[in-house]
mmCIF file of N, CA, C and O and ligand atoms in Angstrom:
data_model
loop_
_atom_site.group_PDB
_atom_site.id
_atom_site.type_symbol
_atom_site.label_atom_id
_atom_site.label_comp_id
_atom_site.label_asym_id
_atom_site.label_seq_id
_atom_site.Cartn_x
_atom_site.Cartn_y
_atom_site.Cartn_z
ATOM 1 N N UNK A 2 29.619 257.399 209.796
ATOM 2 C CA UNK A 2 29.846 258.876 209.892
ATOM 3 C C UNK A 2 29.755 259.555 208.521
ATOM 4 O O UNK A 2 29.079 260.533 208.288
ATOM 5 N N UNK A 3 30.356 258.849 207.541
ATOM 6 C CA UNK A 3 30.363 259.361 206.153
ATOM 7 C C UNK A 3 28.983 259.380 205.507
ATOM 8 O O UNK A 3 28.568 260.303 204.889
ATOM 9 N N UNK A 4 28.264 258.231 205.780
ATOM 10 C CA UNK A 4 26.902 258.107 205.173
ATOM 11 C C UNK A 4 25.927 259.111 205.858
ATOM 12 O O UNK A 4 24.973 259.594 205.209
ATOM 13 N N UNK A 5 26.205 259.449 207.100
ATOM 14 C CA UNK A 5 25.363 260.446 207.791
ATOM 15 C C UNK A 5 25.530 261.813 207.119
ATOM 16 O O UNK A 5 24.698 262.591 206.951
ATOM 17 N N UNK A 6 26.825 262.071 206.838
ATOM 18 C CA UNK A 6 27.114 263.337 206.172
ATOM 19 C C UNK A 6 26.432 263.422 204.750
ATOM 20 O O UNK A 6 25.927 264.463 204.463
ATOM 21 N N UNK A 7 26.442 262.293 204.098
ATOM 22 C CA UNK A 7 25.841 262.257 202.764
ATOM 23 C C UNK A 7 24.318 262.534 202.899
ATOM 24 O O UNK A 7 23.798 263.247 202.099
ATOM 25 N N UNK A 8 23.691 261.839 203.953
ATOM 26 C CA UNK A 8 22.296 262.110 204.180
ATOM 27 C C UNK A 8 21.935 263.510 204.423
ATOM 28 O O UNK A 8 21.074 264.092 203.945
ATOM 29 N N UNK A 9 22.801 264.155 205.337
ATOM 30 C CA UNK A 9 22.615 265.495 205.630
ATOM 31 C C UNK A 9 22.820 266.413 204.437
ATOM 32 O O UNK A 9 21.933 267.362 204.200
ATOM 33 N N UNK A 10 23.682 266.044 203.605
ATOM 34 C CA UNK A 10 23.948 266.836 202.372
ATOM 35 C C UNK A 10 22.708 266.766 201.424
ATOM 36 O O UNK A 10 22.268 267.742 200.854
ATOM 37 N N UNK A 11 22.204 265.527 201.327
ATOM 38 C CA UNK A 11 21.006 265.335 200.524
ATOM 39 C C UNK A 11 19.816 266.097 201.030
ATOM 40 O O UNK A 11 19.053 266.745 200.346
ATOM 41 N N UNK A 12 19.753 265.978 202.367
ATOM 42 C CA UNK A 12 18.571 266.693 203.055
ATOM 43 C C UNK A 12 18.675 268.216 202.813
ATOM 44 O O UNK A 12 17.684 268.879 202.526
ATOM 45 N N UNK A 13 19.893 268.730 202.853
ATOM 46 C CA UNK A 13 20.114 270.177 202.660
ATOM 47 C C UNK A 13 19.752 270.510 201.253
ATOM 48 O O UNK A 13 19.125 271.631 201.015
ATOM 49 N N UNK A 14 20.064 269.641 200.340
ATOM 50 C CA UNK A 14 19.718 269.913 198.923
ATOM 51 C C UNK A 14 18.213 269.928 198.737
ATOM 52 O O UNK A 14 17.616 270.867 198.148
ATOM 53 N N UNK A 15 17.506 268.990 199.349
ATOM 54 C CA UNK A 15 16.008 268.895 199.269
ATOM 55 C C UNK A 15 15.421 270.117 199.926
ATOM 56 O O UNK A 15 14.521 270.779 199.378
ATOM 57 N N UNK A 16 15.939 270.535 201.120
ATOM 58 C CA UNK A 16 15.414 271.721 201.786
ATOM 59 C C UNK A 16 15.592 272.954 200.949
ATOM 60 O O UNK A 16 14.705 273.790 200.795
ATOM 61 N N UNK A 17 16.795 273.049 200.292
ATOM 62 C CA UNK A 17 17.098 274.153 199.434
ATOM 63 C C UNK A 17 16.055 274.230 198.278
ATOM 64 O O UNK A 17 15.569 275.238 197.950
ATOM 65 N N UNK A 18 15.817 273.030 197.669
ATOM 66 C CA UNK A 18 14.873 272.958 196.663
ATOM 67 C C UNK A 18 13.425 273.389 197.018
ATOM 68 O O UNK A 18 12.763 274.184 196.329
ATOM 69 N N UNK A 19 13.004 272.877 198.219
ATOM 70 C CA UNK A 19 11.676 273.183 198.799
ATOM 71 C C UNK A 19 11.610 274.723 198.973
ATOM 72 O O UNK A 19 10.629 275.348 198.599
ATOM 73 N N UNK A 20 12.684 275.305 199.541
ATOM 74 C CA UNK A 20 12.711 276.736 199.733
ATOM 75 C C UNK A 20 12.564 277.522 198.497
ATOM 76 O O UNK A 20 11.859 278.532 198.468
ATOM 77 N N UNK A 21 13.260 277.039 197.394
ATOM 78 C CA UNK A 21 13.108 277.699 196.151
ATOM 79 C C UNK A 21 11.715 277.632 195.620
ATOM 80 O O UNK A 21 11.164 278.646 195.118
ATOM 81 N N UNK A 22 11.124 276.421 195.738
ATOM 82 C CA UNK A 22 9.707 276.257 195.227
ATOM 83 C C UNK A 22 8.735 277.170 196.027
ATOM 84 O O UNK A 22 7.954 277.819 195.508
ATOM 85 N N UNK A 23 8.889 277.130 197.361
ATOM 86 C CA UNK A 23 8.041 277.946 198.194
ATOM 87 C C UNK A 23 8.212 279.446 197.883
ATOM 88 O O UNK A 23 7.266 280.179 197.844
ATOM 89 N N UNK A 24 9.453 279.816 197.675
ATOM 90 C CA UNK A 24 9.719 281.180 197.334
ATOM 91 C C UNK A 24 9.038 281.670 196.028
ATOM 92 O O UNK A 24 8.451 282.673 195.922
ATOM 93 N N UNK A 25 9.188 280.770 194.978
ATOM 94 C CA UNK A 25 8.522 280.971 193.689
ATOM 95 C C UNK A 25 7.037 281.063 193.849
ATOM 96 O O UNK A 25 6.315 281.894 193.307
ATOM 97 N N UNK A 26 6.466 280.117 194.677
ATOM 98 C CA UNK A 26 5.078 280.110 194.842
ATOM 99 C C UNK A 26 4.560 281.432 195.494
ATOM 100 O O UNK A 26 3.493 281.989 195.151
ATOM 101 N N UNK A 27 5.358 281.895 196.453
ATOM 102 C CA UNK A 27 5.031 283.099 197.184
ATOM 103 C C UNK A 27 5.013 284.274 196.204
ATOM 104 O O UNK A 27 4.135 285.112 196.167
ATOM 105 N N UNK A 28 6.060 284.296 195.348
ATOM 106 C CA UNK A 28 6.149 285.352 194.392
ATOM 107 C C UNK A 28 4.938 285.376 193.444
ATOM 108 O O UNK A 28 4.355 286.413 193.148
ATOM 109 N N UNK A 29 4.607 284.123 192.996
ATOM 110 C CA UNK A 29 3.428 284.035 192.107
ATOM 111 C C UNK A 29 2.111 284.499 192.811
ATOM 112 O O UNK A 29 1.318 285.172 192.213
ATOM 113 N N UNK A 30 1.979 284.139 194.076
ATOM 114 C CA UNK A 30 0.835 284.529 194.892
ATOM 115 C C UNK A 30 0.754 286.049 194.979
ATOM 116 O O UNK A 30 -0.266 286.657 194.755
ATOM 117 N N UNK A 31 1.943 286.617 195.308
ATOM 118 C CA UNK A 31 2.022 288.176 195.396
ATOM 119 C C UNK A 31 1.620 288.763 194.090
ATOM 120 O O UNK A 31 0.797 289.715 194.003
ATOM 121 N N UNK A 32 2.244 288.242 192.972
ATOM 122 C CA UNK A 32 1.905 288.781 191.650
ATOM 123 C C UNK A 32 0.421 288.708 191.323
ATOM 124 O O UNK A 32 -0.227 289.671 190.811
ATOM 125 N N UNK A 33 -0.204 287.571 191.718
ATOM 126 C CA UNK A 33 -1.637 287.399 191.482
ATOM 127 C C UNK A 33 -2.433 288.398 192.277
ATOM 128 O O UNK A 33 -3.412 288.986 191.739
ATOM 129 N N UNK A 34 -2.023 288.540 193.615
ATOM 130 C CA UNK A 34 -2.797 289.533 194.430
ATOM 131 C C UNK A 34 -2.671 290.929 193.851
ATOM 132 O O UNK A 34 -3.644 291.659 193.787
ATOM 133 N N UNK A 35 -1.464 291.334 193.402
ATOM 134 C CA UNK A 35 -1.300 292.637 192.830
ATOM 135 C C UNK A 35 -2.085 292.790 191.542
ATOM 136 O O UNK A 35 -2.709 293.803 191.340
ATOM 137 N N UNK A 36 -2.181 291.757 190.802
ATOM 138 C CA UNK A 36 -2.970 291.851 189.524
ATOM 139 C C UNK A 36 -4.447 292.079 189.856
ATOM 140 O O UNK A 36 -5.152 292.850 189.278
ATOM 141 N N UNK A 37 -4.923 291.315 190.865
ATOM 142 C CA UNK A 37 -6.362 291.419 191.278
ATOM 143 C C UNK A 37 -6.630 292.772 191.838
ATOM 144 O O UNK A 37 -7.626 293.396 191.556
ATOM 145 N N UNK A 38 -5.652 293.346 192.596
ATOM 146 C CA UNK A 38 -5.789 294.674 193.109
ATOM 147 C C UNK A 38 -5.901 295.707 191.973
ATOM 148 O O UNK A 38 -6.645 296.548 192.033
ATOM 149 N N UNK A 39 -5.007 295.535 191.038
ATOM 150 C CA UNK A 39 -4.901 296.431 189.938
ATOM 151 C C UNK A 39 -6.218 296.417 189.124
ATOM 152 O O UNK A 39 -6.793 297.443 188.752
ATOM 153 N N UNK A 40 -6.730 295.185 188.832
ATOM 154 C CA UNK A 40 -7.987 295.088 188.168
ATOM 155 C C UNK A 40 -9.141 295.701 188.893
ATOM 156 O O UNK A 40 -10.002 296.332 188.368
ATOM 157 N N UNK A 41 -9.116 295.538 190.250
ATOM 158 C CA UNK A 41 -10.127 296.188 191.086
ATOM 159 C C UNK A 41 -10.082 297.662 190.962
ATOM 160 O O UNK A 41 -11.104 298.329 190.803
ATOM 161 N N UNK A 42 -8.902 298.253 190.976
ATOM 162 C CA UNK A 42 -8.725 299.676 190.876
ATOM 163 C C UNK A 42 -9.184 300.161 189.498
ATOM 164 O O UNK A 42 -9.828 301.131 189.301
ATOM 165 N N UNK A 43 -8.836 299.410 188.482
ATOM 166 C CA UNK A 43 -9.274 299.716 187.057
ATOM 167 C C UNK A 43 -10.784 299.672 186.960
ATOM 168 O O UNK A 43 -11.357 300.611 186.391
ATOM 169 N N UNK A 44 -11.381 298.728 187.513
ATOM 170 C CA UNK A 44 -12.906 298.568 187.464
ATOM 171 C C UNK A 44 -13.493 299.786 188.126
ATOM 172 O O UNK A 44 -14.455 300.392 187.645
ATOM 173 N N UNK A 45 -12.955 300.163 189.366
ATOM 174 C CA UNK A 45 -13.446 301.296 190.073
ATOM 175 C C UNK A 45 -13.383 302.549 189.296
ATOM 176 O O UNK A 45 -14.251 303.388 189.282
ATOM 177 N N UNK A 46 -12.203 302.710 188.634
ATOM 178 C CA UNK A 46 -12.002 303.936 187.813
ATOM 179 C C UNK A 46 -13.004 304.010 186.674
ATOM 180 O O UNK A 46 -13.614 305.049 186.469
ATOM 181 N N UNK A 47 -13.264 302.893 185.965
ATOM 182 C CA UNK A 47 -14.170 302.868 184.812
ATOM 183 C C UNK A 47 -15.530 303.113 185.298
ATOM 184 O O UNK A 47 -16.279 303.879 184.728
ATOM 185 N N UNK A 48 -15.864 302.495 186.477
ATOM 186 C CA UNK A 48 -17.218 302.722 187.029
ATOM 187 C C UNK A 48 -17.431 304.212 187.413
ATOM 188 O O UNK A 48 -18.458 304.770 187.148
ATOM 189 N N UNK A 49 -16.357 304.767 187.984
ATOM 190 C CA UNK A 49 -16.431 306.206 188.363
ATOM 191 C C UNK A 49 -16.592 307.162 187.184
ATOM 192 O O UNK A 49 -17.383 308.086 187.285
ATOM 193 N N UNK A 50 -15.888 306.798 186.121
ATOM 194 C CA UNK A 50 -15.937 307.659 184.940
ATOM 195 C C UNK A 50 -17.323 307.584 184.254
ATOM 196 O O UNK A 50 -17.867 308.602 183.892
ATOM 197 N N UNK A 51 -17.900 306.331 184.161
ATOM 198 C CA UNK A 51 -19.209 306.227 183.537
ATOM 199 C C UNK A 51 -20.296 306.873 184.426
ATOM 200 O O UNK A 51 -21.230 307.432 183.890
ATOM 201 N N UNK A 52 -20.081 306.772 185.715
ATOM 202 C CA UNK A 52 -21.082 307.436 186.631
ATOM 203 C C UNK A 52 -21.022 308.943 186.364
ATOM 204 O O UNK A 52 -22.040 309.602 186.347
ATOM 205 N N UNK A 53 -19.808 309.424 186.235
ATOM 206 C CA UNK A 53 -19.637 310.870 186.066
ATOM 207 C C UNK A 53 -20.303 311.307 184.759
ATOM 208 O O UNK A 53 -20.925 312.321 184.700
ATOM 209 N N UNK A 54 -20.074 310.502 183.702
ATOM 210 C CA UNK A 54 -20.620 310.824 182.444
ATOM 211 C C UNK A 54 -22.161 310.826 182.516
ATOM 212 O O UNK A 54 -22.791 311.660 181.870
ATOM 213 N N UNK A 55 -22.701 309.856 183.258
ATOM 214 C CA UNK A 55 -24.199 309.842 183.400
ATOM 215 C C UNK A 55 -24.769 311.041 184.165
ATOM 216 O O UNK A 55 -25.864 311.447 183.910
ATOM 217 N N UNK A 56 -24.005 311.497 185.122
ATOM 218 C CA UNK A 56 -24.424 312.590 186.080
ATOM 219 C C UNK A 56 -24.174 313.992 185.571
ATOM 220 O O UNK A 56 -24.712 314.953 186.024
ATOM 221 N N UNK A 57 -23.301 314.083 184.520
ATOM 222 C CA UNK A 57 -22.861 315.385 184.060
ATOM 223 C C UNK A 57 -23.986 316.098 183.360
ATOM 224 O O UNK A 57 -24.750 315.599 182.541
ATOM 225 N N UNK A 58 -24.192 317.402 183.724
ATOM 226 C CA UNK A 58 -25.269 318.196 183.190
ATOM 227 C C UNK A 58 -24.770 318.827 181.814
ATOM 228 O O UNK A 58 -23.694 319.414 181.801
ATOM 229 N N UNK A 59 -25.642 318.743 180.827
ATOM 230 C CA UNK A 59 -25.405 319.447 179.570
ATOM 231 C C UNK A 59 -26.592 320.301 179.287
ATOM 232 O O UNK A 59 -27.688 320.169 179.872
ATOM 233 N N UNK A 60 -26.495 321.280 178.311
ATOM 234 C CA UNK A 60 -27.623 322.076 178.010
ATOM 235 C C UNK A 60 -28.702 321.333 177.327
ATOM 236 O O UNK A 60 -28.434 320.461 176.502
ATOM 237 N N UNK A 61 -29.962 321.492 177.795
ATOM 238 C CA UNK A 61 -31.005 320.728 177.200
ATOM 239 C C UNK A 61 -31.303 321.233 175.766
ATOM 240 O O UNK A 61 -31.431 320.492 174.840
ATOM 241 N N UNK A 62 -31.418 322.602 175.643
ATOM 242 C CA UNK A 62 -31.480 323.187 174.334
ATOM 243 C C UNK A 62 -32.862 323.433 173.764
ATOM 244 O O UNK A 62 -33.264 324.554 173.602
ATOM 245 N N UNK A 63 -33.676 322.363 173.652
ATOM 246 C CA UNK A 63 -34.964 322.537 172.959
ATOM 247 C C UNK A 63 -36.107 322.865 173.811
ATOM 248 O O UNK A 63 -36.930 323.720 173.495
ATOM 249 N N UNK A 64 -36.141 322.248 175.045
ATOM 250 C CA UNK A 64 -37.263 322.464 175.909
ATOM 251 C C UNK A 64 -37.146 323.627 176.783
ATOM 252 O O UNK A 64 -36.100 323.827 177.506
ATOM 253 N N UNK A 65 -38.119 324.544 176.837
ATOM 254 C CA UNK A 65 -38.067 325.646 177.781
ATOM 255 C C UNK A 65 -38.432 325.086 179.221
ATOM 256 O O UNK A 65 -39.067 324.032 179.312
ATOM 257 N N UNK A 66 -38.030 325.749 180.162
ATOM 258 C CA UNK A 66 -38.296 325.378 181.609
ATOM 259 C C UNK A 66 -39.801 325.417 181.782
ATOM 260 O O UNK A 66 -40.404 326.343 181.578
ATOM 261 N N UNK A 67 -40.352 324.265 182.268
ATOM 262 C CA UNK A 67 -41.786 324.196 182.487
ATOM 263 C C UNK A 67 -42.246 325.193 183.638
ATOM 264 O O UNK A 67 -43.381 325.510 183.773
ATOM 265 N N UNK A 68 -41.331 325.621 184.386
ATOM 266 C CA UNK A 68 -41.608 326.517 185.580
ATOM 267 C C UNK A 68 -41.568 328.009 185.104
ATOM 268 O O UNK A 68 -42.458 328.760 185.453
ATOM 269 N N UNK A 69 -40.497 328.416 184.454
ATOM 270 C CA UNK A 69 -40.373 329.869 184.141
ATOM 271 C C UNK A 69 -40.308 330.105 182.665
ATOM 272 O O UNK A 69 -40.226 331.322 182.284
ATOM 273 N N UNK A 70 -40.443 329.095 181.818
ATOM 274 C CA UNK A 70 -40.464 329.231 180.401
ATOM 275 C C UNK A 70 -39.195 329.734 179.755
ATOM 276 O O UNK A 70 -39.221 330.114 178.544
ATOM 277 N N UNK A 71 -38.117 329.726 180.435
ATOM 278 C CA UNK A 71 -36.801 330.206 179.861
ATOM 279 C C UNK A 71 -36.126 329.013 179.266
ATOM 280 O O UNK A 71 -36.167 327.875 179.800
ATOM 281 N N UNK A 72 -35.346 329.194 178.177
ATOM 282 C CA UNK A 72 -34.641 328.049 177.588
ATOM 283 C C UNK A 72 -33.338 327.813 178.294
ATOM 284 O O UNK A 72 -32.276 327.806 177.713
ATOM 285 N N UNK A 73 -33.460 327.617 179.595
ATOM 286 C CA UNK A 73 -32.224 327.601 180.432
ATOM 287 C C UNK A 73 -32.057 326.265 181.153
ATOM 288 O O UNK A 73 -31.576 326.222 182.217
ATOM 289 N N UNK A 74 -32.656 325.164 180.607
ATOM 290 C CA UNK A 74 -32.601 323.813 181.177
ATOM 291 C C UNK A 74 -31.229 323.177 181.007
ATOM 292 O O UNK A 74 -30.699 323.225 179.886
ATOM 293 N N UNK A 75 -30.790 322.577 181.995
ATOM 294 C CA UNK A 75 -29.607 321.662 181.900
ATOM 295 C C UNK A 75 -30.168 320.208 182.222
ATOM 296 O O UNK A 75 -30.982 320.099 183.088
ATOM 297 N N UNK A 76 -29.591 319.256 181.533
ATOM 298 C CA UNK A 76 -30.014 317.895 181.817
ATOM 299 C C UNK A 76 -28.851 316.939 181.921
ATOM 300 O O UNK A 76 -27.776 317.174 181.374
ATOM 301 N N UNK A 77 -29.116 315.849 182.609
ATOM 302 C CA UNK A 77 -28.215 314.704 182.553
ATOM 303 C C UNK A 77 -29.076 313.503 182.187
ATOM 304 O O UNK A 77 -30.158 313.697 181.685
ATOM 305 N N UNK A 78 -28.558 312.294 182.490
ATOM 306 C CA UNK A 78 -29.306 311.084 181.990
ATOM 307 C C UNK A 78 -30.709 311.009 182.644
ATOM 308 O O UNK A 78 -31.715 310.629 182.002
ATOM 309 N N UNK A 79 -30.899 311.479 183.848
ATOM 310 C CA UNK A 79 -32.165 311.197 184.527
ATOM 311 C C UNK A 79 -32.822 312.509 185.086
ATOM 312 O O UNK A 79 -33.978 312.469 185.400
ATOM 313 N N UNK A 80 -32.050 313.589 185.242
ATOM 314 C CA UNK A 80 -32.542 314.772 185.856
ATOM 315 C C UNK A 80 -32.320 316.007 184.966
ATOM 316 O O UNK A 80 -31.466 316.010 184.068
ATOM 317 N N UNK A 81 -33.091 317.057 185.285
ATOM 318 C CA UNK A 81 -32.923 318.386 184.656
ATOM 319 C C UNK A 81 -32.971 319.462 185.718
ATOM 320 O O UNK A 81 -33.656 319.233 186.747
ATOM 321 N N UNK A 82 -32.322 320.572 185.441
ATOM 322 C CA UNK A 82 -32.474 321.655 186.360
ATOM 323 C C UNK A 82 -32.370 322.952 185.569
ATOM 324 O O UNK A 82 -31.724 323.001 184.555
ATOM 325 N N UNK A 83 -33.087 323.963 186.076
ATOM 326 C CA UNK A 83 -33.088 325.249 185.390
ATOM 327 C C UNK A 83 -32.178 326.181 185.998
ATOM 328 O O UNK A 83 -32.114 326.352 187.254
ATOM 329 N N UNK A 84 -31.284 326.846 185.215
ATOM 330 C CA UNK A 84 -30.273 327.709 185.728
ATOM 331 C C UNK A 84 -30.927 329.059 186.036
ATOM 332 O O UNK A 84 -30.297 329.929 186.719
ATOM 333 N N UNK A 85 -32.161 329.330 185.506
ATOM 334 C CA UNK A 85 -32.808 330.596 185.715
ATOM 335 C C UNK A 85 -33.622 330.659 187.057
ATOM 336 O O UNK A 85 -33.325 331.539 187.902
ATOM 337 N N UNK A 86 -34.471 329.631 187.269
ATOM 338 C CA UNK A 86 -35.278 329.663 188.467
ATOM 339 C C UNK A 86 -34.879 328.572 189.494
ATOM 340 O O UNK A 86 -35.445 328.461 190.549
ATOM 341 N N UNK A 87 -33.842 327.782 189.172
ATOM 342 C CA UNK A 87 -33.288 326.728 190.006
ATOM 343 C C UNK A 87 -34.256 325.584 190.344
ATOM 344 O O UNK A 87 -33.994 324.797 191.217
ATOM 345 N N UNK A 88 -35.376 325.538 189.514
ATOM 346 C CA UNK A 88 -36.271 324.408 189.712
ATOM 347 C C UNK A 88 -35.596 323.106 189.191
ATOM 348 O O UNK A 88 -34.895 323.162 188.140
ATOM 349 N N UNK A 89 -35.837 322.003 189.874
ATOM 350 C CA UNK A 89 -35.209 320.734 189.421
ATOM 351 C C UNK A 89 -36.359 319.890 188.980
ATOM 352 O O UNK A 89 -37.478 319.867 189.487
ATOM 353 N N UNK A 90 -36.055 319.046 187.991
ATOM 354 C CA UNK A 90 -37.023 318.097 187.410
ATOM 355 C C UNK A 90 -36.383 316.704 187.328
ATOM 356 O O UNK A 90 -35.169 316.549 187.313
ATOM 357 N N UNK A 91 -37.292 315.747 187.137
ATOM 358 C CA UNK A 91 -36.842 314.393 186.810
ATOM 359 C C UNK A 91 -37.534 313.949 185.546
ATOM 360 O O UNK A 91 -38.663 314.291 185.301
ATOM 361 N N UNK A 92 -36.795 313.223 184.674
ATOM 362 C CA UNK A 92 -37.415 312.728 183.463
ATOM 363 C C UNK A 92 -38.206 311.447 183.781
ATOM 364 O O UNK A 92 -37.680 310.495 184.404
ATOM 365 N N UNK A 93 -39.508 311.444 183.381
ATOM 366 C CA UNK A 93 -40.353 310.275 183.669
ATOM 367 C C UNK A 93 -40.559 309.615 182.257
ATOM 368 O O UNK A 93 -40.041 310.037 181.249
ATOM 369 N N UNK A 94 -41.341 308.529 182.218
ATOM 370 C CA UNK A 94 -41.477 307.693 181.063
ATOM 371 C C UNK A 94 -41.808 308.631 179.808
ATOM 372 O O UNK A 94 -42.636 309.503 179.905
ATOM 373 N N UNK A 95 -41.216 308.377 178.715
ATOM 374 C CA UNK A 95 -41.472 309.098 177.464
ATOM 375 C C UNK A 95 -40.689 310.431 177.432
ATOM 376 O O UNK A 95 -40.889 311.173 176.490
ATOM 377 N N UNK A 96 -39.930 310.747 178.394
ATOM 378 C CA UNK A 96 -39.064 311.947 178.419
ATOM 379 C C UNK A 96 -39.744 313.195 178.929
ATOM 380 O O UNK A 96 -39.242 314.275 178.781
ATOM 381 N N UNK A 97 -40.913 313.021 179.510
ATOM 382 C CA UNK A 97 -41.619 314.202 180.043
ATOM 383 C C UNK A 97 -40.896 314.646 181.384
ATOM 384 O O UNK A 97 -40.326 313.836 182.104
ATOM 385 N N UNK A 98 -40.989 315.894 181.669
ATOM 386 C CA UNK A 98 -40.353 316.463 182.870
ATOM 387 C C UNK A 98 -41.343 316.531 184.035
ATOM 388 O O UNK A 98 -42.476 316.886 183.818
ATOM 389 N N UNK A 99 -40.949 316.025 185.178
ATOM 390 C CA UNK A 99 -41.766 316.142 186.369
ATOM 391 C C UNK A 99 -41.060 316.983 187.368
ATOM 392 O O UNK A 99 -39.871 316.873 187.601
ATOM 393 N N UNK A 100 -41.782 317.926 187.965
ATOM 394 C CA UNK A 100 -41.226 318.789 189.011
ATOM 395 C C UNK A 100 -40.706 317.938 190.161
ATOM 396 O O UNK A 100 -41.318 316.974 190.600
ATOM 397 N N UNK A 101 -39.628 318.373 190.742
ATOM 398 C CA UNK A 101 -39.075 317.691 191.940
ATOM 399 C C UNK A 101 -39.376 318.514 193.178
ATOM 400 O O UNK A 101 -39.286 319.743 193.112
HETATM 401 ZN ZN1 ZN B 21 -36.904 327.780 185.153
#
């Protein structure tokens, strides 16, 4: 009877230890998942900001509009548009403007 109690006590201790280890592993797993999610969100944010920077229109300044000859071109990394006649252009090889 006494040795059975001792075995039960030891088993309880082992189960307790296993529960602790499982709990800690679960915590670590959740932390890891949260970190991955956070990194994903950060990457998406950086990607969004750089995309916005590439697409943002600024004043072209030097080139007059090939359509209406007014110095009213806005450009971004790949496109240009005229605020006077609303013509849109795309930059081709060598920086030349092509009508869209
Ligand atoms: Zn124009």
